[in-house]
Coordinates of C-alpha atoms and ligand atoms in Angstrom, one line a residue:
X28 CA 37.6 -0.8 -8.0
X29 CA 36.7 1.0 -11.2
X30 CA 37.1 4.7 -10.2
X31 CA 35.3 7.0 -12.6
X32 CA 38.1 9.1 -13.9
X33 CA 36.4 10.4 -17.0
X34 CA 37.1 14.1 -17.6
X35 CA 33.4 15.0 -17.0
X36 CA 33.4 13.4 -13.7
X37 CA 36.7 14.9 -12.7
X38 CA 35.6 18.4 -13.6
X39 CA 32.4 17.9 -11.7
X40 CA 34.3 17.2 -8.5
X41 CA 34.4 19.9 -5.8
X42 CA 37.5 20.7 -3.8
X43 CA 38.4 23.1 -1.0
X44 CA 37.2 23.6 2.5
X45 CA 33.6 22.5 3.2
X46 CA 31.5 21.0 5.9
X47 CA 31.0 17.3 6.2
X48 CA 27.3 17.8 5.3
X49 CA 28.4 19.4 2.1
X50 CA 30.8 16.7 1.3
X51 CA 28.1 14.1 1.8
X52 CA 25.7 15.9 -0.5
X53 CA 28.5 16.3 -3.1
X54 CA 29.1 12.5 -3.0
X55 CA 25.4 11.8 -3.5
X56 CA 25.2 14.3 -6.3
X57 CA 28.2 12.7 -8.0
X58 CA 26.6 9.3 -7.5
X59 CA 23.6 10.4 -9.5
X60 CA 21.1 9.5 -6.8
X61 CA 17.4 10.2 -7.3
X62 CA 14.9 11.9 -5.0
X63 CA 15.7 11.6 -1.3
X64 CA 13.2 11.2 1.6
X65 CA 13.7 12.4 5.2
X66 CA 13.0 14.7 8.0
X67 CA 15.6 17.2 9.2
X68 CA 17.0 18.0 12.6
X69 CA 20.0 20.0 14.0
X70 CA 22.6 17.4 13.4
X71 CA 22.2 17.2 9.6
X72 CA 21.5 20.9 8.9
X73 CA 24.7 21.4 6.8
X74 CA 23.7 18.4 4.7
X75 CA 20.2 19.8 4.1
X76 CA 21.7 23.2 3.3
X77 CA 24.0 21.7 0.8
X78 CA 21.2 19.7 -0.9
X79 CA 19.4 23.0 -1.4
X80 CA 22.4 24.8 -2.8
X81 CA 23.2 21.9 -5.1
X82 CA 19.6 21.8 -6.4
X83 CA 19.1 18.2 -5.4
X84 CA 15.6 16.7 -4.9
X85 CA 14.9 16.0 -1.3
X86 CA 11.3 15.5 0.1
X87 CA 10.3 16.1 3.6
X88 CA 8.4 13.1 4.7
X89 CA 6.0 13.0 7.7
X90 CA 7.4 9.8 9.2
X91 CA 10.9 8.5 8.7
X92 CA 9.6 5.0 8.3
X93 CA 7.7 6.2 5.3
X94 CA 10.9 7.8 3.9
X95 CA 12.6 4.4 4.2
X96 CA 9.6 2.7 2.5
X97 CA 9.6 5.3 -0.3
X98 CA 13.4 4.9 -0.8
X99 CA 12.9 1.1 -0.9
X100 CA 10.2 1.3 -3.6
X101 CA 12.4 3.8 -5.6
X102 CA 15.3 1.4 -5.4
X103 CA 13.1 -1.6 -6.6
X104 CA 12.0 0.3 -9.7
X105 CA 15.3 1.8 -10.6
X106 CA 17.9 -0.8 -9.3
X107 CA 19.8 2.2 -7.9
X108 CA 20.2 2.8 -4.1
X109 CA 17.3 4.7 -2.5
X110 CA 18.3 7.4 -0.2
X111 CA 16.6 8.3 3.1
X112 CA 17.6 10.1 6.3
X113 CA 16.5 10.8 9.8
X114 CA 17.7 12.9 12.7
X115 CA 19.2 11.4 15.8
X116 CA 17.1 9.4 18.3
X117 CA 13.5 9.2 17.2
X118 CA 14.3 10.0 13.6
X119 CA 16.8 7.2 13.5
X120 CA 14.6 4.7 15.4
X121 CA 11.7 5.5 13.1
X122 CA 13.8 4.2 10.2
X123 CA 14.1 0.7 11.7
X124 CA 11.0 -0.9 10.2
X125 CA 11.6 0.4 6.7
X126 CA 15.3 -0.6 6.7
X127 CA 14.5 -4.1 7.8
X128 CA 12.1 -4.4 4.9
X129 CA 15.0 -3.6 2.6
X130 CA 17.4 -5.9 4.4
X131 CA 15.1 -8.9 4.2
X132 CA 14.1 -8.2 0.6
X133 CA 17.6 -7.4 -0.6
X134 CA 17.1 -3.8 -1.7
X135 CA 20.0 -1.4 -1.9
X136 CA 19.6 1.7 0.3
X137 CA 21.9 4.3 1.6
X138 CA 20.4 5.7 4.8
X139 CA 21.8 8.6 6.8
X140 CA 21.2 9.2 10.5
X141 CA 22.5 12.2 12.4
X142 CA 24.0 11.4 15.8
X143 CA 25.1 13.3 18.9
X144 CA 28.0 15.7 19.1
X145 CA 30.8 13.5 20.4
X146 CA 32.0 16.2 22.7
X147 CA 28.9 15.7 24.8
X148 CA 27.7 12.1 24.0
X149 CA 26.4 10.0 26.9
X150 CA 25.5 13.1 29.0
X151 CA 21.7 12.9 28.5
X152 CA 21.8 14.9 25.3
X153 CA 18.4 15.6 24.0
X154 CA 17.1 12.7 21.8
X155 CA 20.1 10.6 22.5
X156 CA 19.7 6.9 22.5
X157 CA 21.8 3.9 21.6
X158 CA 20.8 4.2 18.0
X159 CA 23.8 2.5 16.4
X160 CA 23.1 -0.6 18.5
X161 CA 19.4 -0.4 17.6
X162 CA 20.0 0.1 13.9
X163 CA 22.9 -2.3 13.4
X164 CA 20.8 -5.5 13.0
X165 CA 18.3 -3.7 10.9
X166 CA 20.8 -3.1 8.1
X167 CA 23.3 -4.9 6.0
X168 CA 26.1 -2.7 7.3
X169 CA 26.2 0.2 9.7
X170 CA 29.1 2.6 9.1
X171 CA 29.8 5.1 11.8
X172 CA 31.7 8.1 10.4
X173 CA 34.3 9.4 12.9
X174 CA 36.1 12.0 10.8
X175 CA 34.8 14.7 8.4
X176 CA 37.7 13.9 6.1
X177 CA 36.5 10.3 5.6
X178 CA 33.0 11.2 4.5
X179 CA 33.7 10.7 0.7
X180 CA 35.5 7.4 1.3
X181 CA 32.8 6.0 3.6
X182 CA 30.0 7.1 1.3
X183 CA 31.7 5.3 -1.5
X184 CA 31.9 2.3 0.8
X185 CA 28.2 2.5 1.5
X186 CA 27.3 2.3 -2.2
X187 CA 29.7 -0.6 -2.6
X188 CA 28.1 -2.6 0.2
X189 CA 24.5 -1.7 -0.7
X190 CA 24.9 -3.0 -4.3
X191 CA 27.2 -6.0 -3.9
X192 CA 26.2 -9.6 -3.5
X193 CA 22.7 -9.7 -2.0
X194 CA 22.0 -6.0 -2.0
X195 CA 20.8 -4.3 1.2
X196 CA 20.6 -1.1 3.2
X197 CA 23.7 0.7 4.6
X198 CA 23.3 3.2 7.4
X199 CA 25.7 6.0 7.6
X200 CA 25.7 7.2 11.2
X201 CA 27.0 10.8 11.2
X202 CA 27.8 12.5 14.5
X203 CA 26.8 16.2 14.6
X204 CA 30.4 17.4 14.9
X205 CA 31.4 15.3 11.8
X206 CA 28.6 16.8 9.8
X207 CA 29.1 20.4 11.0
X208 CA 32.9 20.2 11.0
X209 CA 35.0 21.3 8.0
X210 CA 37.9 19.8 6.1
X211 CA 40.0 20.9 3.1
X212 CA 39.2 18.3 0.5
X213 CA 40.9 17.6 -2.8
X214 CA 39.0 16.8 -6.0
X215 CA 40.5 13.3 -5.8
X216 CA 38.7 12.7 -2.6
X217 CA 35.4 12.7 -4.5
X218 CA 36.1 9.8 -6.8
X219 CA 33.1 7.6 -7.6
X220 CA 33.1 3.9 -8.3
X221 CA 30.6 3.9 -11.1
X222 CA 30.2 0.1 -11.0
X223 CA 28.6 0.3 -7.5
X224 CA 25.8 2.8 -8.3
X225 CA 23.3 0.1 -9.2
X226 CA 22.6 -3.4 -8.1
X227 CA 23.8 -6.0 -8.8
X228 CA 27.2 -4.4 -9.0
X229 CA 29.0 -7.7 -9.7
X230 CA 27.9 -11.1 -10.9
X231 CA 29.3 -14.3 -9.6
X232 CA 28.8 -17.5 -11.7
X233 CA 28.0 -20.9 -10.0
X234 CA 30.7 -23.5 -10.0
X235 CA 31.0 -25.3 -13.4
X236 CA 30.8 -28.8 -11.9
X237 CA 27.7 -27.9 -10.0
X238 CA 26.1 -26.5 -13.2
X239 CA 26.8 -29.9 -14.9
X240 CA 25.2 -31.8 -12.0
X241 CA 22.2 -29.6 -12.0
X242 CA 21.9 -29.9 -15.8
X243 CA 22.0 -33.8 -15.6
X244 CA 19.2 -33.7 -12.9
X245 CA 17.0 -31.4 -15.0
X246 CA 17.7 -33.4 -18.2
X247 CA 16.4 -36.5 -16.5
X248 CA 13.3 -34.9 -15.1
X249 CA 9.9 -35.5 -16.6
X250 CA 8.1 -32.8 -14.5
X251 CA 10.6 -30.1 -13.6
X252 CA 9.2 -26.9 -12.1
X253 CA 10.9 -23.6 -11.4
X254 CA 10.1 -21.8 -8.1
X255 CA 11.3 -18.2 -8.4
X256 CA 11.4 -15.4 -5.9
X257 CA 12.4 -11.7 -5.6
X258 CA 16.0 -12.6 -6.6
X259 CA 14.9 -12.6 -10.3
X260 CA 14.1 -8.9 -10.0
X261 CA 17.2 -8.1 -8.0
X262 CA 19.4 -9.8 -10.6
X263 CA 17.2 -8.6 -13.5
X264 CA 17.2 -12.1 -14.8
X265 CA 14.0 -11.7 -16.8
X266 CA 15.3 -12.5 -20.2
X267 CA 17.5 -15.4 -19.0
X268 CA 14.5 -16.9 -17.1
X269 CA 12.0 -16.8 -19.9
X270 CA 14.6 -18.1 -22.4
X271 CA 15.5 -21.0 -20.2
X272 CA 11.9 -21.9 -19.3
X273 CA 10.9 -21.8 -23.0
X274 CA 13.9 -23.7 -24.3
X275 CA 13.5 -26.4 -21.7
X276 CA 9.7 -26.4 -21.4
X277 CA 9.7 -25.8 -17.7
X278 CA 6.8 -24.0 -16.0
X279 CA 7.5 -21.3 -13.5
X280 CA 5.7 -20.7 -10.2
X281 CA 6.5 -17.6 -8.2
X282 CA 6.4 -16.1 -4.7
X283 CA 4.7 -12.8 -4.1
X284 CA 8.0 -11.0 -4.4
X285 CA 8.8 -13.1 -7.5
X286 CA 5.6 -12.0 -9.4
X287 CA 6.6 -10.4 -12.7
X288 CA 9.7 -12.6 -13.0
X289 CA 8.0 -13.7 -16.2
X290 CA 4.7 -12.1 -17.1
X291 CA 1.8 -13.6 -15.3
X292 CA 0.0 -14.0 -18.6
X293 CA 2.9 -16.1 -20.1
X294 CA 1.8 -19.6 -20.9
X295 CA 4.5 -21.1 -18.7
X296 CA 3.6 -19.0 -15.6
X297 CA 1.6 -21.2 -13.2
X298 CA 1.1 -18.5 -10.7
X299 CA 1.7 -18.0 -7.0
X300 CA 2.8 -20.9 -4.9
X301 CA 2.7 -21.4 -1.1
X302 CA 0.1 -20.2 1.3
X303 CA -2.2 -19.1 -1.5
X304 CA -2.0 -20.7 -5.0
X305 CA -4.0 -21.3 -8.1
X306 CA -2.5 -24.5 -9.5
X307 CA 1.1 -24.2 -8.5
X308 CA 1.0 -26.2 -5.3
X309 CA -0.5 -29.2 -7.1
X310 CA 2.3 -29.0 -9.7
X311 CA 4.9 -28.9 -6.9
X312 CA 3.5 -32.0 -5.3
X313 CA 3.6 -33.8 -8.7
X314 CA 7.0 -32.6 -9.7
X315 CA 10.2 -34.7 -9.9
X316 CA 12.7 -31.8 -9.9
X317 CA 12.5 -28.3 -8.5
X318 CA 14.7 -25.5 -9.6
X319 CA 14.5 -22.8 -7.0
X320 CA 16.0 -19.4 -8.1
X321 CA 16.4 -16.3 -6.0
X322 CA 13.9 -17.6 -3.4
X323 CA 14.5 -18.2 0.3
X324 CA 11.7 -20.9 0.6
X325 CA 10.4 -19.1 3.7
X326 CA 7.2 -19.7 5.6
X327 CA 4.7 -18.3 3.2
X328 CA 6.2 -19.8 0.1
X329 CA 6.2 -23.2 1.7
X330 CA 3.0 -23.2 3.7
X331 CA 5.0 -23.2 6.9
X332 CA 7.5 -25.7 5.5
X333 CA 4.9 -28.2 4.5
X334 CA 5.8 -27.8 0.8
X335 CA 7.7 -29.1 -1.2
X336 CA 7.6 -32.8 -0.3
X337 CA 10.9 -34.1 0.9
X338 CA 11.4 -36.7 -1.8
X339 CA 11.6 -34.1 -4.6
X340 CA 15.2 -33.1 -5.4
X341 CA 15.8 -29.4 -5.2
X342 CA 18.4 -27.4 -7.2
X343 CA 18.9 -24.1 -5.4
X344 CA 20.4 -21.2 -7.3
X345 CA 21.0 -18.4 -4.8
X346 CA 23.4 -15.4 -4.4
X347 CA 23.8 -15.9 -0.7
X348 CA 25.6 -19.2 -0.1
X349 CA 24.4 -19.7 3.4
X350 CA 20.7 -19.5 2.4
X351 CA 21.1 -22.7 0.4
X352 CA 19.8 -25.6 2.4
X353 CA 18.6 -23.3 5.2
X354 CA 15.0 -24.5 5.1
X355 CA 15.2 -27.5 2.7
X356 CA 18.2 -29.5 1.8
X357 CA 19.5 -28.9 -1.7
X358 CA 20.4 -31.8 -4.0
X359 CA 22.5 -29.4 -5.9
X360 CA 23.7 -26.0 -4.6
X361 CA 24.3 -23.3 -7.2
X362 CA 25.9 -20.4 -5.5
X363 CA 25.7 -17.4 -7.8
X364 CA 23.8 -14.6 -9.5
X365 CA 20.4 -15.7 -10.8
X366 CA 20.9 -14.3 -14.4
X367 CA 24.4 -15.8 -14.7
X368 CA 23.3 -19.2 -13.3
X369 CA 20.3 -19.4 -15.6
X370 CA 22.4 -18.5 -18.6
X371 CA 24.9 -21.2 -17.6
X372 CA 22.2 -23.8 -17.1
X373 CA 20.7 -22.9 -20.5
X374 CA 24.1 -23.3 -22.1
X375 CA 24.8 -26.7 -20.4
X376 CA 21.4 -28.0 -21.6
X377 CA 21.3 -26.4 -25.0
X378 CA 22.1 -29.6 -26.9
X379 CA 19.1 -31.4 -25.3
X380 CA 16.6 -28.6 -25.6
X381 CA 14.7 -29.8 -28.6
X382 CA 14.3 -33.4 -27.2
X383 CA 13.3 -31.9 -23.8
X384 CA 10.5 -29.9 -25.3
X385 CA 9.1 -32.9 -27.1
X386 CA 9.4 -35.1 -24.0
X387 CA 7.6 -32.5 -21.9
X388 CA 4.8 -31.6 -24.3
X389 CA 2.2 -33.6 -22.4
X390 CA 3.3 -32.2 -19.1
X391 CA 3.0 -28.6 -20.4
X392 CA -0.3 -29.6 -22.1
X393 CA -1.8 -30.1 -18.7
X394 CA -1.4 -26.5 -17.6
X395 CA -4.2 -24.8 -19.6
X396 CA -6.7 -27.3 -18.5
X397 CA -5.7 -27.0 -14.9
X398 CA -5.8 -23.2 -15.1
X399 CA -9.2 -23.3 -16.8
X400 CA -10.6 -25.6 -14.0
X401 CA -9.2 -23.2 -11.4
X402 CA -10.7 -20.2 -13.1
X403 CA -14.1 -21.9 -13.5
X404 CA -14.1 -22.6 -9.8
X405 CA -13.0 -19.1 -8.9
X406 CA -15.3 -17.3 -11.5
X407 CA -18.2 -16.5 -9.1
X408 CA -15.8 -14.5 -7.0
X409 CA -13.6 -13.1 -9.8
X410 CA -16.7 -11.7 -11.5
X411 CA -18.8 -11.2 -8.4
X412 CA -21.5 -8.4 -8.5
X413 CA -21.7 -8.4 -4.7
X414 CA -22.0 -5.3 -2.7
X415 CA -20.0 -4.7 -0.6
X416 CA -17.5 -5.5 -3.3
X417 CA -15.7 -8.8 -3.3
X418 CA -11.9 -8.6 -3.2
X419 CA -11.6 -11.0 -6.1
X420 CA -13.7 -8.6 -8.2
X421 CA -11.5 -5.8 -7.2
X422 CA -8.5 -7.8 -8.5
X423 CA -10.3 -8.5 -11.7
X424 CA -10.9 -4.8 -12.2
X425 CA -7.2 -4.0 -11.6
X426 CA -6.3 -6.6 -14.2
X427 CA -8.7 -5.0 -16.7
X428 CA -7.8 -1.4 -16.0
X429 CA -4.0 -1.2 -15.3
X430 CA -1.9 -0.9 -18.5
X431 CA 1.1 -3.2 -19.0
X432 CA 3.7 -0.7 -18.0
X433 CA 1.9 0.3 -14.8
X434 CA 3.2 -0.5 -11.3
X435 CA 1.0 -1.9 -8.5
X436 CA 2.4 -1.4 -5.0
X437 CA 0.7 -3.7 -2.5
X438 CA 0.5 -3.2 1.2
X439 CA 1.2 -5.9 3.8
X440 CA -2.4 -6.9 4.7
X441 CA -5.0 -8.6 2.5
X442 CA -4.2 -6.1 -0.2
X443 CA -0.9 -7.9 -0.8
X444 CA -2.2 -11.4 -0.5
X445 CA -5.2 -11.0 -2.7
X446 CA -3.3 -9.2 -5.5
X447 CA -0.4 -11.6 -5.0
X448 CA -2.8 -14.4 -5.9
X449 CA -5.0 -12.7 -8.5
X450 CA -3.3 -9.7 -10.0
X451 CA -1.7 -10.5 -13.4
X452 CA 1.3 -8.6 -14.6
X453 CA 1.3 -8.3 -18.3
X454 CA 5.1 -7.8 -18.8
X455 CA 8.2 -8.9 -16.9
X456 CA 9.7 -6.5 -14.5
X457 CA 8.9 -4.7 -11.3
X458 CA 5.3 -4.1 -12.0
X459 CA 4.0 -5.6 -8.8
X460 CA 5.8 -4.4 -5.6
X461 CA 4.7 -6.0 -2.3
X462 CA 6.7 -5.4 0.9
X463 CA 7.3 -9.0 1.7
X464 CA 10.7 -8.4 3.4
X465 CA 9.0 -7.6 6.7
X466 CA 5.3 -7.5 5.6
X467 CA 4.6 -4.4 7.6
X468 CA 1.3 -2.7 7.0
X469 CA 1.7 0.9 6.0
X470 CA 4.1 0.4 3.0
X471 CA 1.4 0.9 0.3
X472 CA 1.2 4.7 0.2
X473 CA 4.8 5.6 0.8
X474 CA 5.9 2.8 -1.5
X475 CA 3.6 4.3 -4.1
X476 CA 5.3 7.6 -3.6
X477 CA 8.7 6.1 -4.2
X478 CA 7.6 4.1 -7.2
X479 CA 5.8 7.1 -8.7
X480 CA 9.0 9.2 -8.4
X481 CA 11.1 6.4 -9.9
X482 CA 8.8 6.0 -13.0
X483 CA 7.5 9.4 -14.0
X484 CA 4.8 9.1 -16.6
X485 CA 4.0 5.5 -15.7
X486 CA 0.6 4.9 -13.9
X487 CA 1.3 3.9 -10.3
X488 CA -1.4 2.4 -8.1
X489 CA -0.9 1.6 -4.5
X490 CA -3.4 -0.8 -2.9
X491 CA -3.6 -0.7 0.9
X492 CA -5.9 -1.8 3.7
X493 CA -7.7 0.8 5.7
X494 CA -5.5 -0.1 8.8
X495 CA -2.4 0.2 6.8
X496 CA -3.6 3.5 5.3
X497 CA -4.5 4.9 8.7
X498 CA -1.0 4.2 9.8
X499 CA 0.6 6.5 7.2
X500 CA -2.2 8.9 6.3
X501 CA 0.1 11.9 6.8
X502 CA 2.0 10.9 3.6
X503 CA -1.0 11.9 1.6
X504 CA 0.2 15.4 2.3
X505 CA 3.7 14.4 1.0
X506 CA 2.2 13.0 -2.2
X507 CA 0.1 16.2 -2.6
X508 CA 3.1 18.4 -2.1
X509 CA 5.2 16.4 -4.5
X510 CA 2.3 16.7 -7.1
X511 CA 2.3 13.0 -7.8
X512 CA -0.4 11.5 -10.0
X513 CA -0.6 8.4 -7.7
X514 CA -3.7 6.4 -7.3
X515 CA -4.3 4.9 -3.8
X516 CA -6.8 2.1 -3.6
X517 CA -8.1 1.7 0.0
X518 CA -9.5 -1.7 0.7
X519 CA -12.1 -0.4 3.2
X520 CA -13.4 -3.3 5.3
X521 CA -13.6 -1.3 8.5
X522 CA -11.3 -3.9 10.1
X523 CA -7.9 -5.1 10.8
X524 CA -9.2 -7.7 8.4
X525 CA -6.5 -10.3 8.5
X526 CA -6.7 -10.4 12.3
X527 CA -10.5 -10.5 12.2
X528 CA -10.5 -13.4 9.6
X529 CA -8.1 -15.4 11.8
X530 CA -10.3 -14.8 14.8
X531 CA -13.3 -15.9 12.8
X532 CA -11.5 -19.1 11.7
X533 CA -9.6 -20.0 14.8
X534 CA -11.2 -18.3 17.8
X535 CA -14.8 -19.2 17.2
X536 CA -15.7 -15.7 16.0
X537 CA -14.6 -14.0 19.2
X538 CA -13.3 -10.7 17.8
X539 CA -10.8 -8.7 19.9
X540 CA -9.4 -5.3 18.8
X541 CA -10.1 -6.2 15.2
X542 CA -12.7 -3.5 14.2
X543 CA -12.0 0.0 12.8
X544 CA -14.5 2.8 12.5
X545 CA -16.6 3.2 9.4
X546 CA -14.7 5.8 7.5
X547 CA -15.1 7.6 4.2
X548 CA -11.5 7.8 3.0
X549 CA -12.5 9.6 -0.2
X550 CA -13.9 12.4 1.9
X551 CA -10.7 12.4 4.0
X552 CA -8.7 12.7 0.9
X553 CA -10.8 15.6 -0.5
X554 CA -10.4 17.4 2.8
X555 CA -6.6 17.0 2.4
X556 CA -6.9 18.7 -1.0
X557 CA -6.4 15.6 -3.2
X558 CA -8.8 13.5 -5.2
X559 CA -11.2 11.2 -3.5
X560 CA -13.7 8.7 -5.1
X561 CA -15.8 6.4 -3.0
X562 CA -16.8 3.1 -4.7
X563 CA -19.6 0.9 -3.5
X564 CA -20.7 -0.6 -6.9
X565 CA -18.3 -3.0 -8.6
X566 CA -19.2 -1.6 -11.9
X567 CA -17.8 1.7 -10.8
X568 CA -14.4 0.3 -10.0
X569 CA -12.9 0.5 -13.5
X570 CA -14.0 4.1 -14.2
X571 CA -12.7 5.2 -10.8
X572 CA -9.3 3.5 -11.3
X573 CA -9.1 5.1 -14.8
X574 CA -10.0 8.5 -13.4
X575 CA -7.2 8.2 -10.7
X576 CA -4.7 7.2 -13.3
X577 CA -5.6 10.1 -15.6
X578 CA -4.5 12.6 -12.9
X579 CA -0.9 13.6 -13.4
X580 CA -0.2 16.1 -10.7
X581 CA -2.3 15.2 -7.7
X582 CA -3.0 11.9 -6.0
X583 CA -6.4 10.3 -5.9
X584 CA -7.8 8.0 -3.2
X585 CA -10.2 5.4 -4.4
X586 CA -12.0 4.2 -1.3
X587 CA -13.4 0.7 -2.1
X588 CA -16.1 -0.6 0.2
X589 CA -15.4 -4.3 0.4
X590 CA -16.9 -7.2 2.4
X591 CA -17.2 -6.9 6.1
X592 CA -17.8 -10.6 6.5
X593 CA -14.7 -12.1 8.1
X594 CA -15.7 -15.5 6.6
X595 CA -15.1 -14.0 3.2
X596 CA -11.9 -12.2 3.7
X597 CA -9.2 -14.9 3.3
X598 CA -7.8 -15.0 -0.3
X599 CA -8.3 -18.7 -0.8
X600 CA -10.3 -19.6 -3.9
X601 CA -13.0 -21.0 -1.6
X602 CA -12.9 -19.5 1.9
X603 CA -15.5 -21.9 3.2
X604 CA -13.3 -25.0 3.0
X605 CA -10.6 -23.9 5.5
X606 CA -9.8 -26.9 7.6
X607 CA -8.3 -26.2 11.0
X608 CA -6.3 -28.6 13.1
X609 CA -4.9 -27.9 16.6
X610 CA -1.9 -25.7 16.2
X611 CA -2.5 -24.9 12.5
X612 CA -1.9 -21.5 11.1
X613 CA -4.5 -21.3 8.5
X614 CA -3.4 -18.1 6.8
Ligands
TPP20 C1 3.2 -3.0 11.5 C2 2.3 -4.2 11.5 N1 1.5 -4.5 12.5 C3 0.8 -5.6 12.5 C4 0.8 -6.4 11.5 C5 -0.1 -7.7 11.5 N2 -1.1 -7.6 10.5 C6 -1.1 -8.2 9.3 S1 -2.4 -7.9 8.3 C7 -3.1 -6.9 9.5 C8 -4.4 -6.2 9.3 C9 -4.2 -4.9 8.7 O1 -5.4 -4.3 8.5 P1 -5.7 -3.5 7.1 O2 -4.5 -2.8 6.7 O3 -7.0 -2.8 7.2 O4 -5.7 -4.7 6.1 P2 -6.9 -5.8 5.9 O5 -6.3 -7.1 6.4 O6 -8.1 -5.4 6.7 O7 -7.1 -5.9 4.5 C10 -2.3 -6.8 10.6 C11 -2.6 -6.1 11.9 C12 1.6 -6.1 10.4 N3 1.7 -6.8 9.3 N4 2.4 -5.0 10.4
MG21 MG1 -8.8 -3.4 6.8

């Protein structure tokens, strides 16, 4: 452990008698955390009081789930653990959905839950529930703090776990008496391990012999292809990825989480693969070697495990050893950090790079033609003048209007799938943030709040379905109070659209519990004291987005009236050609 023993850090450390809540706040202060999101209660009162006294930024959220979502997005943008909290019982259980998102997506979080006073636990205390058992499988690690004196040590441990290996959320479960109780601390108690304050805290390199085997396989491949996921972002392997791809002339396809691993506009980026794709699925079928990096090869990425074909050898570079071979056998398993592994592969293949580029020139030469054919086919939708507005046109306008450094946060419904397929990031990095860990609807707005706080001065746009927006509407109040210049695009189809589209495709158009009221979310926004623009004409999209992004201290809702036709909702290039066989999941 590298304890930060610099003079500045030592002088900053508190000492003396203080409450557990104060000690927790002091540890977070010394750890340099960003804004925190939560809703208070009796158990954590000393913690809240200390936050105020220490001048730390903490935002009251209207639903703890949204606090967890906001912390998740904050962590994705900064790489530093996001912080959220909830009171015992309902506060703690409301955190579950958000924390599972972070667990599944590998995002570092330190979450805090108050718990009952142990002098009275299990006597029907108000709001008491078996929260530790409920939360334990939702997080990477749950740490129950049993002694006030151990708060600094166990907070240090929470950061260490959150940022090590595959990052994830850690829940500190703090009984009321531990938080309210006092202890005489020394300055040394408040040591900080500076190496654990951002993920990844440590990098492990794949085994040398495995790198050599992988390098031989790649060297012999005529049509190698990289399939990358969110692990590139977690590892911040951007430079290593683009350098390797360019040196070896290997195209890159990505999952929704992996978008932005290399810029979407890069010549080697062949777009999304899996359930929805431009040309990447065809390239997978025709490949003779797949290098999978930081990607779980889960259901959506593999069209429910139908891709890739079994005969194509897979090299799987992954930080979590047991994920390798879980869904598809790996010809070569590379256990390690994405950046380190790509650097090692590049080095192992450096001598052959020139010859590889010449040998693969024709292969790479296919890509522009394939992309152009795809785009010609998709053009009527990408540039559609339809009213209600076509989703593809909305994506085109996002591509035209959002500047390179902006961040698009995409909610779990169609908003995420359409933009996953059609939104183009212009630079590498976390400029597209979908909640694919658990794919809950309702992430868009609170995720936008977290991202906007993480990147002040950068335009942040959150795109969400009307159903997802309804779920978390109260957070518009949070965004207003926080004076965030966040733009929220509501995909207003007056429906739980994904469900409706599936019922259209698979249930003969019998719609059940799939319709929402016709609403004017711009008017709702204005009534809540924030900006609201209703857009029904596709030509008005660009100016509305620009107006939203020009606001710096209040949010703007851009309510976009999109198609109500469930036959036009699925993000395939051509919705009319969906073929359904018994038992198929078409989308
Ligand atoms: C919490 C949660 N409940 C249910 C679902 C299943 N689901 C996926 S998309 C979708 C439709 C959501 O409607 P909306 O947010 O309006 O998006 P649309 O599909 O209409 O664009 C639903 C219900 C989910 N992803 N998350
Ligand atoms: Mg909808």
